[in-house]
GROMACS .gro file of C-alpha atoms in nm:
model
  273
    1MET     CA    1   1.034  -3.139  -6.751
    2ARG     CA    2   0.828  -3.002  -7.026
    3ARG     CA    3   0.793  -2.599  -7.072
    4LEU     CA    4   0.507  -2.431  -7.308
    5ALA     CA    5   0.463  -2.147  -7.515
    6PHE     CA    6   0.187  -2.064  -7.784
    7LEU     CA    7   0.212  -1.890  -8.055
    8ALA     CA    8   0.007  -1.767  -8.313
    9LEU     CA    9   0.121  -1.722  -8.684
   10THR     CA   10   0.043  -1.531  -8.967
   11LEU     CA   11   0.063  -1.769  -9.287
   12ALA     CA   12  -0.047  -1.579  -9.564
   13THR     CA   13   0.188  -1.478  -9.838
   14GLY     CA   14   0.323  -1.131  -9.892
   15CYS     CA   15   0.137  -0.867  -9.632
   16SER     CA   16  -0.155  -0.999  -9.475
   17ASP     CA   17  -0.363  -0.924  -9.139
   18ALA     CA   18  -0.285  -1.154  -8.885
   19LEU     CA   19  -0.505  -1.504  -8.852
   20GLU     CA   20  -0.818  -1.441  -8.619
   21LYS     CA   21  -0.736  -1.547  -8.276
   22THR     CA   22  -1.072  -1.735  -8.296
   23SER     CA   23  -0.938  -1.974  -8.520
   24SER     CA   24  -0.611  -2.264  -8.432
   25ALA     CA   25  -0.541  -2.287  -8.850
   26GLY     CA   26  -0.245  -2.197  -8.872
   27GLN     CA   27  -0.134  -2.183  -8.483
   28VAL     CA   28   0.239  -2.424  -8.352
   29ILE     CA   29   0.291  -2.464  -8.017
   30GLY     CA   30   0.649  -2.456  -7.911
   31VAL     CA   31   0.737  -2.745  -7.633
   32ILE     CA   32   1.115  -2.735  -7.501
   33ASN     CA   33   1.215  -3.120  -7.399
   34ALA     CA   34   1.576  -3.170  -7.279
   35PHE     CA   35   1.774  -3.124  -7.541
   36ASP     CA   36   1.520  -3.021  -7.864
   37LEU     CA   37   1.191  -2.822  -7.919
   38SER     CA   38   0.870  -3.023  -8.044
   39LEU     CA   39   0.613  -2.807  -8.270
   40VAL     CA   40   0.318  -2.922  -8.247
   41SER     CA   41   0.005  -2.804  -8.507
   42ALA     CA   42  -0.307  -2.681  -8.317
   43THR     CA   43  -0.490  -2.795  -8.678
   44ASP     CA   44  -0.363  -3.179  -8.731
   45PHE     CA   45  -0.179  -3.182  -8.377
   46SER     CA   46   0.138  -3.317  -8.608
   47VAL     CA   47   0.504  -3.305  -8.453
   48THR     CA   48   0.789  -3.233  -8.565
   49THR     CA   49   1.114  -3.196  -8.379
   50ARG     CA   50   1.358  -2.897  -8.422
   51SER     CA   51   1.723  -2.873  -8.240
   52TRP     CA   52   2.036  -2.636  -8.350
   53PRO     CA   53   2.330  -2.724  -8.424
   54GLY     CA   54   2.679  -2.673  -8.299
   55THR     CA   55   2.540  -2.720  -7.958
   56THR     CA   56   2.434  -3.002  -7.678
   57ALA     CA   57   2.327  -2.751  -7.402
   58GLY     CA   58   1.955  -2.833  -7.320
   59PRO     CA   59   1.688  -2.532  -7.353
   60SER     CA   60   1.545  -2.358  -7.027
   61ALA     CA   61   1.295  -2.093  -7.131
   62ILE     CA   62   1.135  -2.008  -7.495
   63ALA     CA   63   0.934  -1.717  -7.635
   64GLY     CA   64   0.746  -1.693  -7.932
   65GLY     CA   65   0.621  -1.408  -8.185
   66GLY     CA   66   0.509  -1.381  -8.544
   67ARG     CA   67   0.723  -1.645  -8.702
   68THR     CA   68   0.979  -1.700  -8.465
   69PHE     CA   69   1.071  -1.911  -8.136
   70VAL     CA   70   1.363  -1.829  -7.911
   71VAL     CA   71   1.493  -2.067  -7.683
   72THR     CA   72   1.744  -1.985  -7.408
   73LEU     CA   73   2.063  -2.245  -7.378
   74GLU     CA   74   2.182  -2.197  -7.060
   75GLN     CA   75   2.501  -2.457  -7.058
   76ALA     CA   76   2.607  -2.307  -7.374
   77ASN     CA   77   2.580  -1.916  -7.316
   78ALA     CA   78   2.388  -1.883  -7.628
   79VAL     CA   79   2.028  -1.866  -7.754
   80GLY     CA   80   1.884  -2.097  -7.997
   81VAL     CA   81   1.661  -1.926  -8.278
   82SER     CA   82   1.384  -2.142  -8.489
   83LEU     CA   83   1.230  -1.957  -8.778
   84LEU     CA   84   0.917  -2.078  -8.964
   85VAL     CA   85   0.780  -1.942  -9.295
   86THR     CA   86   0.547  -2.055  -9.533
   87CYS     CA   87   0.546  -2.373  -9.744
   88PRO     CA   88   0.371  -2.315 -10.100
   89PRO     CA   89   0.147  -2.384 -10.243
   90ASP     CA   90  -0.024  -2.464  -9.865
   91PRO     CA   91  -0.075  -2.070  -9.732
   92VAL     CA   92  -0.128  -2.212  -9.384
   93ALA     CA   93   0.088  -2.494  -9.406
   94LEU     CA   94   0.451  -2.495  -9.163
   95CYS     CA   95   0.842  -2.539  -9.274
   96ALA     CA   96   1.150  -2.428  -9.104
   97ARG     CA   97   1.415  -2.246  -9.195
   98PRO     CA   98   1.774  -2.411  -9.039
   99ASP     CA   99   1.770  -2.329  -8.677
  100TYR     CA  100   2.074  -2.128  -8.568
  101VAL     CA  101   2.279  -2.062  -8.209
  102LEU     CA  102   2.355  -1.720  -8.139
  103PRO     CA  103   2.656  -1.667  -7.871
  104LEU     CA  104   2.606  -1.454  -7.574
  105ARG     CA  105   2.842  -1.310  -7.327
  106ALA     CA  106   3.067  -1.583  -7.136
  107GLY     CA  107   2.933  -1.690  -6.823
  108SER     CA  108   2.540  -1.547  -6.889
  109GLU     CA  109   2.361  -1.812  -6.793
  110PRO     CA  110   2.073  -1.706  -6.998
  111ASP     CA  111   1.713  -1.830  -6.809
  112GLY     CA  112   1.433  -1.593  -6.971
  113VAL     CA  113   1.301  -1.460  -7.282
  114ALA     CA  114   1.051  -1.230  -7.411
  115ILE     CA  115   1.040  -1.132  -7.813
  116GLN     CA  116   0.984  -0.752  -7.868
  117ASP     CA  117   0.916  -0.758  -8.230
  118ASP     CA  118   0.982  -0.940  -8.555
  119SER     CA  119   1.376  -0.901  -8.483
  120ILE     CA  120   1.420  -0.787  -8.135
  121ALA     CA  121   1.411  -1.049  -7.843
  122TRP     CA  122   1.529  -0.942  -7.457
  123ILE     CA  123   1.747  -1.267  -7.232
  124ALA     CA  124   1.744  -1.251  -6.897
  125ASN     CA  125   2.096  -1.341  -6.799
  126ARG     CA  126   2.096  -1.462  -6.398
  127ALA     CA  127   2.442  -1.466  -6.386
  128LEU     CA  128   2.569  -1.150  -6.464
  129ASN     CA  129   2.230  -0.977  -6.329
  130SER     CA  130   2.185  -0.846  -6.633
  131VAL     CA  131   1.918  -0.820  -6.971
  132THR     CA  132   1.991  -0.872  -7.296
  133ARG     CA  133   1.905  -0.674  -7.587
  134LEU     CA  134   2.000  -0.909  -7.875
  135ASN     CA  135   1.912  -0.920  -8.291
  136TYR     CA  136   1.833  -1.228  -8.324
  137PHE     CA  137   1.897  -1.231  -8.670
  138THR     CA  138   2.239  -1.021  -8.682
  139GLY     CA  139   2.350  -1.131  -8.350
  140GLU     CA  140   2.403  -0.808  -8.235
  141THR     CA  141   2.378  -0.706  -7.898
  142THR     CA  142   2.340  -0.447  -7.551
  143SER     CA  143   2.315  -0.512  -7.229
  144VAL     CA  144   2.132  -0.315  -6.946
  145ALA     CA  145   2.205  -0.374  -6.552
  146ALA     CA  146   1.877  -0.536  -6.376
  147GLY     CA  147   1.875  -0.652  -6.029
  148VAL     CA  148   1.986  -1.003  -5.804
  149PHE     CA  149   1.968  -1.346  -6.035
  150PRO     CA  150   1.722  -1.226  -6.314
  151GLN     CA  151   1.506  -1.495  -6.447
  152GLY     CA  152   1.218  -1.362  -6.657
  153VAL     CA  153   1.162  -1.065  -6.879
  154VAL     CA  154   0.809  -0.961  -7.008
  155LEU     CA  155   0.732  -0.673  -7.283
  156VAL     CA  156   0.416  -0.432  -7.220
  157GLY     CA  157   0.417  -0.171  -7.458
  158SER     CA  158   0.745  -0.039  -7.504
  159ARG     CA  159   0.875  -0.102  -7.163
  160VAL     CA  160   1.065  -0.410  -7.062
  161PHE     CA  161   1.033  -0.544  -6.724
  162VAL     CA  162   1.296  -0.805  -6.566
  163VAL     CA  163   1.188  -1.050  -6.335
  164ASN     CA  164   1.460  -1.048  -6.023
  165SER     CA  165   1.450  -1.396  -5.834
  166ASN     CA  166   1.698  -1.255  -5.563
  167LEU     CA  167   1.868  -1.554  -5.516
  168VAL     CA  168   2.175  -1.649  -5.371
  169GLY     CA  169   2.333  -1.973  -5.380
  170GLY     CA  170   2.011  -2.142  -5.485
  171ILE     CA  171   1.806  -1.982  -5.196
  172PRO     CA  172   1.582  -1.633  -5.127
  173ALA     CA  173   1.833  -1.358  -5.021
  174GLY     CA  174   1.454  -1.150  -4.947
  175PRO     CA  175   1.155  -1.070  -5.167
  176SER     CA  176   1.213  -1.056  -5.519
  177TRP     CA  177   1.138  -0.733  -5.750
  178LEU     CA  178   1.087  -0.628  -6.038
  179THR     CA  179   1.349  -0.406  -6.303
  180SER     CA  180   1.165  -0.163  -6.542
  181PHE     CA  181   1.276   0.040  -6.816
  182GLU     CA  182   1.198   0.174  -7.177
  183CYS     CA  183   1.322  -0.076  -7.472
  184CYS     CA  184   1.367   0.130  -7.745
  185GLY     CA  185   1.470   0.518  -7.561
  186VAL     CA  186   1.698   0.687  -7.261
  187ARG     CA  187   1.701   0.353  -7.061
  188THR     CA  188   1.642   0.453  -6.695
  189PRO     CA  189   1.579   0.166  -6.491
  190ASP     CA  190   1.264   0.148  -6.193
  191SER     CA  191   1.240  -0.096  -5.893
  192ILE     CA  192   0.913  -0.245  -5.848
  193PRO     CA  193   0.930  -0.441  -5.470
  194LEU     CA  194   0.738  -0.752  -5.440
  195THR     CA  195   0.561  -0.965  -5.226
  196GLY     CA  196   0.693  -1.301  -5.255
  197LEU     CA  197   0.995  -1.438  -5.253
  198ALA     CA  198   1.178  -1.647  -5.560
  199ALA     CA  199   0.964  -1.479  -5.833
  200ARG     CA  200   1.053  -1.632  -6.245
  201PHE     CA  201   0.771  -1.643  -6.422
  202ALA     CA  202   0.533  -1.353  -6.566
  203VAL     CA  203   0.245  -1.290  -6.836
  204VAL     CA  204   0.060  -0.998  -6.969
  205GLY     CA  205  -0.296  -0.993  -6.904
  206ASP     CA  206  -0.571  -0.827  -7.159
  207ASP     CA  207  -0.623  -0.617  -6.907
  208SER     CA  208  -0.227  -0.482  -6.970
  209LEU     CA  209  -0.152  -0.585  -6.600
  210LEU     CA  210   0.112  -0.805  -6.521
  211TYR     CA  211   0.077  -1.110  -6.359
  212VAL     CA  212   0.388  -1.242  -6.156
  213VAL     CA  213   0.415  -1.590  -5.998
  214ALA     CA  214   0.652  -1.624  -5.727
  215ALA     CA  215   0.795  -2.031  -5.601
  216GLY     CA  216   0.818  -1.904  -5.226
  217ARG     CA  217   1.100  -2.024  -5.033
  218SER     CA  218   1.168  -2.436  -5.079
  219GLY     CA  219   0.968  -2.689  -4.841
  220ALA     CA  220   0.755  -2.361  -4.724
  221ALA     CA  221   0.474  -2.389  -4.950
  222ASN     CA  222   0.422  -2.042  -4.973
  223GLY     CA  223   0.374  -1.955  -5.392
  224LYS     CA  224   0.246  -1.638  -5.432
  225LEU     CA  225   0.079  -1.436  -5.746
  226SER     CA  226   0.110  -1.102  -5.753
  227ILE     CA  227  -0.070  -0.842  -5.977
  228VAL     CA  228   0.096  -0.499  -6.096
  229ASP     CA  229   0.034  -0.205  -6.258
  230PRO     CA  230   0.282  -0.149  -6.524
  231LYS     CA  231   0.170   0.200  -6.542
  232ARG     CA  232   0.179   0.280  -6.196
  233ARG     CA  233   0.519   0.052  -6.132
  234THR     CA  234   0.332  -0.083  -5.798
  235GLU     CA  235   0.242  -0.420  -5.682
  236ILE     CA  236  -0.138  -0.347  -5.637
  237ALA     CA  237  -0.266  -0.649  -5.515
  238VAL     CA  238  -0.115  -1.045  -5.398
  239LEU     CA  239  -0.290  -1.367  -5.381
  240ASN     CA  240  -0.143  -1.636  -5.150
  241GLY     CA  241  -0.243  -2.024  -5.192
  242LEU     CA  242  -0.023  -2.107  -5.478
  243GLY     CA  243   0.172  -2.421  -5.258
  244GLU     CA  244   0.502  -2.571  -5.321
  245SER     CA  245   0.702  -2.413  -5.594
  246PRO     CA  246   0.409  -2.287  -5.849
  247GLY     CA  247   0.608  -2.246  -6.171
  248ALA     CA  248   0.512  -2.114  -6.558
  249VAL     CA  249   0.175  -1.920  -6.609
  250VAL     CA  250  -0.048  -1.841  -6.927
  251PHE     CA  251  -0.348  -1.716  -7.035
  252HIS     CA  252  -0.590  -1.915  -7.135
  253PRO     CA  253  -0.729  -1.800  -7.492
  254THR     CA  254  -1.027  -1.686  -7.391
  255GLY     CA  255  -0.808  -1.443  -7.149
  256SER     CA  256  -0.968  -1.417  -6.804
  257ARG     CA  257  -0.831  -1.763  -6.715
  258LEU     CA  258  -0.468  -1.750  -6.606
  259LEU     CA  259  -0.303  -2.098  -6.579
  260ILE     CA  260  -0.008  -2.156  -6.313
  261ALA     CA  261   0.181  -2.475  -6.381
  262SER     CA  262   0.202  -2.683  -5.995
  263ASP     CA  263   0.407  -2.997  -6.004
  264ARG     CA  264   0.188  -3.109  -5.696
  265GLU     CA  265  -0.108  -2.937  -5.825
  266GLY     CA  266  -0.133  -2.962  -6.170
  267ILE     CA  267  -0.258  -2.702  -6.318
  268LEU     CA  268  -0.372  -2.396  -6.101
  269GLU     CA  269  -0.617  -2.164  -6.211
  270VAL     CA  270  -0.730  -1.770  -6.124
  271ASN     CA  271  -1.008  -1.607  -6.240
  272THR     CA  272  -0.869  -1.290  -6.335
  273SER     CA  273  -1.223  -1.131  -6.467
   0.00000   0.00000   0.00000
């Protein structure tokens, strides 16, 4: 199974403005495979393959931001980091520094990741019911308690939202919920109830709302999409009918087309405008 993460890169040397979103020049798509990472150039569609030294653990989730990919290595209780830099003389060419692995707490089983900025990522630890703030240059970590079986994490501004799947023995024990707290100040977590079961994937829309996909109970074909207002910290709408075990979610570059992966249906599309 392949999971996609889309990354727009700033490739000009020095302190430069980001490339316009309407241009694919310099953009890279990161695709995690069974045991490695493929980097696909959106300019010429060339593919390079990266791996992480010292581990054979397969990646489970990926996040991209700026010039960085961070990948969770669940079986190794670690994350893999891939840093991209420009290759002179071409200001939009890509090369990669050697990829490296950063260990997390033993038994953490990391299964979700989001990049906050040019040095910090947040990792959901499903086996420890926690989320970890990781400096992906120094390896320094700080953990915060989350809910039951957290599998996803996303940031809206300075606020962290953790997707708690609420699985016990691989089976939904009840509806999922979000744990929410400020990333950089006093961390007093809130809980935001969701309607669906086995939620895992979440994405932020151009409307600053959170879109959370719940896979539902296996065999019940009851996947749902929850729309959450991160300011009011409440679920404001639920879309039924996503079928059996919908998966990863991403917005089309146009901004109003929500694309949801489905093993049975292919790509589901929701118009959010």
